[in-house]
PDB file of C-alpha atoms in Angstrom:
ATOM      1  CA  UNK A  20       1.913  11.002 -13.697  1.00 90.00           C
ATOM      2  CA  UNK A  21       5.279  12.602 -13.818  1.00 93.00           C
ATOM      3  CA  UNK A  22       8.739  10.705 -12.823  1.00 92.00           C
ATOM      4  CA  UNK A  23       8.797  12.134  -9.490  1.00 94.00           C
ATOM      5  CA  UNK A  24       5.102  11.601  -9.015  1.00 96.00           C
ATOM      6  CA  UNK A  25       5.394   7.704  -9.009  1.00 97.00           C
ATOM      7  CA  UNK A  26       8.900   8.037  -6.941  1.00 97.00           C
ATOM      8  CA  UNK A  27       6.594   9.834  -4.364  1.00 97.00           C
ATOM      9  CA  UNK A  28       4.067   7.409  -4.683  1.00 98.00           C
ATOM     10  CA  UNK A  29       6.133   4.303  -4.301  1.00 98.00           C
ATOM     11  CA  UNK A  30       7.568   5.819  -0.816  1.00 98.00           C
ATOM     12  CA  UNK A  31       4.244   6.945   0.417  1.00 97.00           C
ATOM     13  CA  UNK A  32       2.860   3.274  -0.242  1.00 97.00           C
ATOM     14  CA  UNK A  33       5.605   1.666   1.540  1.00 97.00           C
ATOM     15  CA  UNK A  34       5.104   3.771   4.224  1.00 96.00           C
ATOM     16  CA  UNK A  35       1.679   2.404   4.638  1.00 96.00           C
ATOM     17  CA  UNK A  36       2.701  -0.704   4.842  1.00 94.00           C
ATOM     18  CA  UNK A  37       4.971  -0.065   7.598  1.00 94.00           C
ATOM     19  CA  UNK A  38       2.141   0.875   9.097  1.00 94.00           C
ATOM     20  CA  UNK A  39      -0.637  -2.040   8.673  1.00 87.00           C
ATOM     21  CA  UNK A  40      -0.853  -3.390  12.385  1.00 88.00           C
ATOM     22  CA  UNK A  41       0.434  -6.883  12.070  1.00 85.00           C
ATOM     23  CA  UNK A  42      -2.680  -7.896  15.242  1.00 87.00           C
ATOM     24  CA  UNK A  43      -2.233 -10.722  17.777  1.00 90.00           C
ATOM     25  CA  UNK A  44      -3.485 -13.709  15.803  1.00 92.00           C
ATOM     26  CA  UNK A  45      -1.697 -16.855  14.570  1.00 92.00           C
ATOM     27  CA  UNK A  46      -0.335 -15.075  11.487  1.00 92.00           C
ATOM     28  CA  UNK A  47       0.451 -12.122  13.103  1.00 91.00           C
ATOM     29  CA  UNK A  48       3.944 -12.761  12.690  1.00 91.00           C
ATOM     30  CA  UNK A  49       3.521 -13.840   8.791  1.00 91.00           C
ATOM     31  CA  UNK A  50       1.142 -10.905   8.531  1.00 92.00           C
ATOM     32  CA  UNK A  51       4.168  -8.586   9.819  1.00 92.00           C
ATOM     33  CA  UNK A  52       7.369  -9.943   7.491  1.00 92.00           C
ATOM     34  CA  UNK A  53       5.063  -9.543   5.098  1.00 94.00           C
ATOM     35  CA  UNK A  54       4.496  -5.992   5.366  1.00 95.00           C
ATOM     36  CA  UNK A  55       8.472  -5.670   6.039  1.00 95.00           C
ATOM     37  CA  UNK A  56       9.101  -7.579   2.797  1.00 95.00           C
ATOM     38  CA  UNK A  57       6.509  -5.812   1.071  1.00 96.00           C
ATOM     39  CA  UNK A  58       7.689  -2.276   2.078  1.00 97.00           C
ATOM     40  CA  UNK A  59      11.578  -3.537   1.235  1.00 97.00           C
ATOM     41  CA  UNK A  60      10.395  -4.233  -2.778  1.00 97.00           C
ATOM     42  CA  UNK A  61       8.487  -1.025  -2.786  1.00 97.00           C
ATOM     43  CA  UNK A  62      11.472   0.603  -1.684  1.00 97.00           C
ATOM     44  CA  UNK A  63      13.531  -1.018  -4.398  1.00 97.00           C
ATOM     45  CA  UNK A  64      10.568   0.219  -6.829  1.00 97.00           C
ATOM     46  CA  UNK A  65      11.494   3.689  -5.735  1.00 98.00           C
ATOM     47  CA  UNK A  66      14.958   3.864  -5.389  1.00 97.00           C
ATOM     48  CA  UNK A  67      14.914   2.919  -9.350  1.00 96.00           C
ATOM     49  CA  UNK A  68      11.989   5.544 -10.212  1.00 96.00           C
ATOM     50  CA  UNK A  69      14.406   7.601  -8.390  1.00 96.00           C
ATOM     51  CA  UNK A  70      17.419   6.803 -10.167  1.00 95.00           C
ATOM     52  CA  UNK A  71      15.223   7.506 -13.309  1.00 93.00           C
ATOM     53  CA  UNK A  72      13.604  10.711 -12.692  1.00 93.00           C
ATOM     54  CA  UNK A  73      17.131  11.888 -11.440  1.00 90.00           C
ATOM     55  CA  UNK A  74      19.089  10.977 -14.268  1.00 88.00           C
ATOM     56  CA  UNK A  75      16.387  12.378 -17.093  1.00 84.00           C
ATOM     57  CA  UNK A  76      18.823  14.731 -18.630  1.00 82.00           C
ATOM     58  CA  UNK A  77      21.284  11.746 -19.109  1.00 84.00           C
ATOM     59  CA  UNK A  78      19.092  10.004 -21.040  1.00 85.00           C
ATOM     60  CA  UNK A  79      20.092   6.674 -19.942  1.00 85.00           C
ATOM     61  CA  UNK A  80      19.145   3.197 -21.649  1.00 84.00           C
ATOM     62  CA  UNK A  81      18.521   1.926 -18.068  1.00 85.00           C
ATOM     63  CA  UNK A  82      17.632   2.887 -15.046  1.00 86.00           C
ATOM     64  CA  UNK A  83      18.399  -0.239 -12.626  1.00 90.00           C
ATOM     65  CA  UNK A  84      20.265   0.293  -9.159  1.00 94.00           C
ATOM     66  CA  UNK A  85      22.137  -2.518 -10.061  1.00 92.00           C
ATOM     67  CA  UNK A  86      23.904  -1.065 -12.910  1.00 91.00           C
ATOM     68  CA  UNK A  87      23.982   2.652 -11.869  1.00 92.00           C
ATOM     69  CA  UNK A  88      25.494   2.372  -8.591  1.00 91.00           C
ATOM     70  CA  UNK A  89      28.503   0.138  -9.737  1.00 85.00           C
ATOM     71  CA  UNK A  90      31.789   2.236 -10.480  1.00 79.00           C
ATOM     72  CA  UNK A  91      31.577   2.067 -14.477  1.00 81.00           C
ATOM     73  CA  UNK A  92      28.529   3.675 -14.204  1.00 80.00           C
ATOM     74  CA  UNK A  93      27.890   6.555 -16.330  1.00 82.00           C
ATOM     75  CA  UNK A  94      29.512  10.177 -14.911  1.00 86.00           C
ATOM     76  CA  UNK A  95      26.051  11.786 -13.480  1.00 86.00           C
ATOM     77  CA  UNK A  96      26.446  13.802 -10.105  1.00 88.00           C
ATOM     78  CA  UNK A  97      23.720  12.519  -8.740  1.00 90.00           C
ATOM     79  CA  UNK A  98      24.754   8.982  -9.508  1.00 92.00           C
ATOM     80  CA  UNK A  99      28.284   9.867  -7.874  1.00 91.00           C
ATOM     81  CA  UNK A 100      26.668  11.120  -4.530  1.00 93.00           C
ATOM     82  CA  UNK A 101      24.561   8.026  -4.488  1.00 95.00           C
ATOM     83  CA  UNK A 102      27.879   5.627  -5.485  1.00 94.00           C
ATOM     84  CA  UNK A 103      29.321   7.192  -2.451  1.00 94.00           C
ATOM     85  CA  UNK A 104      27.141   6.495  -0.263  1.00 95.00           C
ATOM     86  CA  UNK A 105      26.351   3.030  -1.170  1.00 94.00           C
ATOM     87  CA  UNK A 106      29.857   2.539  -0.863  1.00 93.00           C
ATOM     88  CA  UNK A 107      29.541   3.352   2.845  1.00 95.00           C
ATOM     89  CA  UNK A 108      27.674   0.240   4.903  1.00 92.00           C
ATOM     90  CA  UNK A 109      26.666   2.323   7.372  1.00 95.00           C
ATOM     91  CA  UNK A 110      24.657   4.712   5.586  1.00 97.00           C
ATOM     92  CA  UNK A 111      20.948   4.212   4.712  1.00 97.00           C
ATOM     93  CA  UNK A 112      21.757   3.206   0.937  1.00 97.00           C
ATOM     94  CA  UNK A 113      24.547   1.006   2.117  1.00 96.00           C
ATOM     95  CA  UNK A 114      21.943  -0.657   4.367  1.00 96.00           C
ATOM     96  CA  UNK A 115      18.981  -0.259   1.650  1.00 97.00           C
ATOM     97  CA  UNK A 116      21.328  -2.255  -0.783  1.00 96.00           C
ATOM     98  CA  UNK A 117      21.878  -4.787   1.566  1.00 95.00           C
ATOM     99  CA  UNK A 118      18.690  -5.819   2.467  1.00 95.00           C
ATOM    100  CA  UNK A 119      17.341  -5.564  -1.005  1.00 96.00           C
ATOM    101  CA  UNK A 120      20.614  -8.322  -1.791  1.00 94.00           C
ATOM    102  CA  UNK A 121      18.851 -10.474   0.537  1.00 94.00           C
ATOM    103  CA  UNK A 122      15.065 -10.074  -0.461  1.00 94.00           C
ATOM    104  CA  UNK A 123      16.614 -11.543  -3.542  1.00 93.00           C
ATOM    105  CA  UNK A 124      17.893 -14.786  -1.792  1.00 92.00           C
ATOM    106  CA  UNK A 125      16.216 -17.959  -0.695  1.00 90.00           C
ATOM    107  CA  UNK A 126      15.833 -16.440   3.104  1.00 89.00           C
ATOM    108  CA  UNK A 127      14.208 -13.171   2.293  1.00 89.00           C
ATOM    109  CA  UNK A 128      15.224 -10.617   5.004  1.00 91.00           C
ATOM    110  CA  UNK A 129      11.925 -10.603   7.576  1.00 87.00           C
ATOM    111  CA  UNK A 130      13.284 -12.168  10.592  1.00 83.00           C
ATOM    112  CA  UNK A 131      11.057 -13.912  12.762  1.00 76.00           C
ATOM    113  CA  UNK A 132      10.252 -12.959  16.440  1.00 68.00           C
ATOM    114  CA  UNK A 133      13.561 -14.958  17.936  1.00 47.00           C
ATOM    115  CA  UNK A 134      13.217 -14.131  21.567  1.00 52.00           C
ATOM    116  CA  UNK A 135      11.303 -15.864  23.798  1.00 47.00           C
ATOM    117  CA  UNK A 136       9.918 -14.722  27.272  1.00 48.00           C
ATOM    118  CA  UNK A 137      13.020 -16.273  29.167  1.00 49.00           C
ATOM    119  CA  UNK A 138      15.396 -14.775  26.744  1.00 49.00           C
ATOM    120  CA  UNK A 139      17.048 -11.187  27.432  1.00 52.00           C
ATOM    121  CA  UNK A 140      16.397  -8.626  24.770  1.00 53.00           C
ATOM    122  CA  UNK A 141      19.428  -7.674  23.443  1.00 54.00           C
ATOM    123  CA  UNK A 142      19.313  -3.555  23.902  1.00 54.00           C
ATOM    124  CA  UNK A 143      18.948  -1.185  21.089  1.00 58.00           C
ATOM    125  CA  UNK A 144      17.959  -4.153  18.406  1.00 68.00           C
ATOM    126  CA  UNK A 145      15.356  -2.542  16.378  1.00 79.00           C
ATOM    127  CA  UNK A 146      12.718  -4.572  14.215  1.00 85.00           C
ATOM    128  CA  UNK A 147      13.014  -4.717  10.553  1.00 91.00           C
ATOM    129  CA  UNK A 148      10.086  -1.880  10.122  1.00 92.00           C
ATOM    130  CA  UNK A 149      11.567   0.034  12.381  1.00 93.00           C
ATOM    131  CA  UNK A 150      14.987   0.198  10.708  1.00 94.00           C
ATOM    132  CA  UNK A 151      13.116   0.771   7.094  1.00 95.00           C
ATOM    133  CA  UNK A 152      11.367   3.147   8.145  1.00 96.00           C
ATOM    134  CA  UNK A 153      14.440   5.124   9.201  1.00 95.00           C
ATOM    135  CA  UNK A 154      15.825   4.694   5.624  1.00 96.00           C
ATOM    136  CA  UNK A 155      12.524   5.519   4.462  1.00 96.00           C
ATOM    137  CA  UNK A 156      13.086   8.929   6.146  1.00 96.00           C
ATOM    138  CA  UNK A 157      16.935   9.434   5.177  1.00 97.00           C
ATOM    139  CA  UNK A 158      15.671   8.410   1.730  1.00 97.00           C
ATOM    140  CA  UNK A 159      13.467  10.919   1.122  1.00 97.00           C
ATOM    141  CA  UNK A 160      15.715  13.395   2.543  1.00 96.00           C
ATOM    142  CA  UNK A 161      18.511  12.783   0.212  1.00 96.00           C
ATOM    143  CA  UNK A 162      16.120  12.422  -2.377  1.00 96.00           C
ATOM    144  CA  UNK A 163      15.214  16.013  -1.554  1.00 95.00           C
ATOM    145  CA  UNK A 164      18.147  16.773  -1.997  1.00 93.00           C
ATOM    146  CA  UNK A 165      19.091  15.344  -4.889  1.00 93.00           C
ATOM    147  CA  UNK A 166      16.284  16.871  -7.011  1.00 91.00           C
ATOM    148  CA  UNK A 167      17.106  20.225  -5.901  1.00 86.00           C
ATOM    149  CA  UNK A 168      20.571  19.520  -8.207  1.00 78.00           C
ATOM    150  CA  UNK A 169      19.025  17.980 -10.869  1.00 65.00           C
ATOM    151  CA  UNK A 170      16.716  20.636 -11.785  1.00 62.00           C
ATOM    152  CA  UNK A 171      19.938  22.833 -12.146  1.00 57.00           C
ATOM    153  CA  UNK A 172      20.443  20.553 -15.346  1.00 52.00           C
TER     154      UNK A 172
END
């Protein structure tokens, strides 16, 4: 399998788990932050294959979003774009970076139904899936992207 074979197949698999119907048992709820968490670590998976595949010609030692999206990072284009944006909270790899922070923690970053039928939604909150699966999309469109300027090198 090639680089951007298993960076394809890491963001196809989350997105099936963003799509596993969580049902309307007793562990529905567990079932569902779950699948969010589950989909968040594949994500993380892929964002590194990513980083990999799109730094080849580098030749890096490493290949960890931790270390290539810091400032000292090596001088890659690609890397620059993506520093950029990370730098910017309310972009999807602002966000991504985030919530893979917290999967990290004790709490994790599923959230648990908090409502309850005599509480008022509060309007345009979307769930956890729903928000990943947004920077799923935006992912794989700068990802697009991105490759399209790496195979210049």
């Amino acid at each position: 399998m090639t680089q951007s074979g298993r960076t394809n197949q890491l963001l196809y698999q989350a997105e099936l788990m963003l799509a596993v119907p969580a049902g309307d048992d007793e562990h529905a709820v567990a079932r569902r932050m779950a699948s969010e968490e589950g989909a968040l670590a594949l994500l993380e998976l892929a964002l590194n294959s990513a980083l990999r595949e799109l730094t080849e010609h580098a030749r890096l030692p490493r290949h960890d979003w931790r270390e290539l999206l810091v400032r000292d990072a090596p001088p890659v284009a690609e890397l620059a774009q993506l520093r950029e944006l990370a730098g910017q909270a309310d972009s999807w790899l602002g966000w991504l970076l985030a919530r893979l922070n917290g999967l990290h923690g004790v709490d994790g970053v599923a959230r648990r139904d908090l409502a309850s039928p005599v509480t008022i939604a509060v309007a345009g909150q979307r769930s956890l899936g729903d928000e990943l699966a947004g920077c799923l999309s935006e992912f794989k469109t700068t990802l697009s992207q991105l490759r399209e300027t790496s195979v210049e090198w």
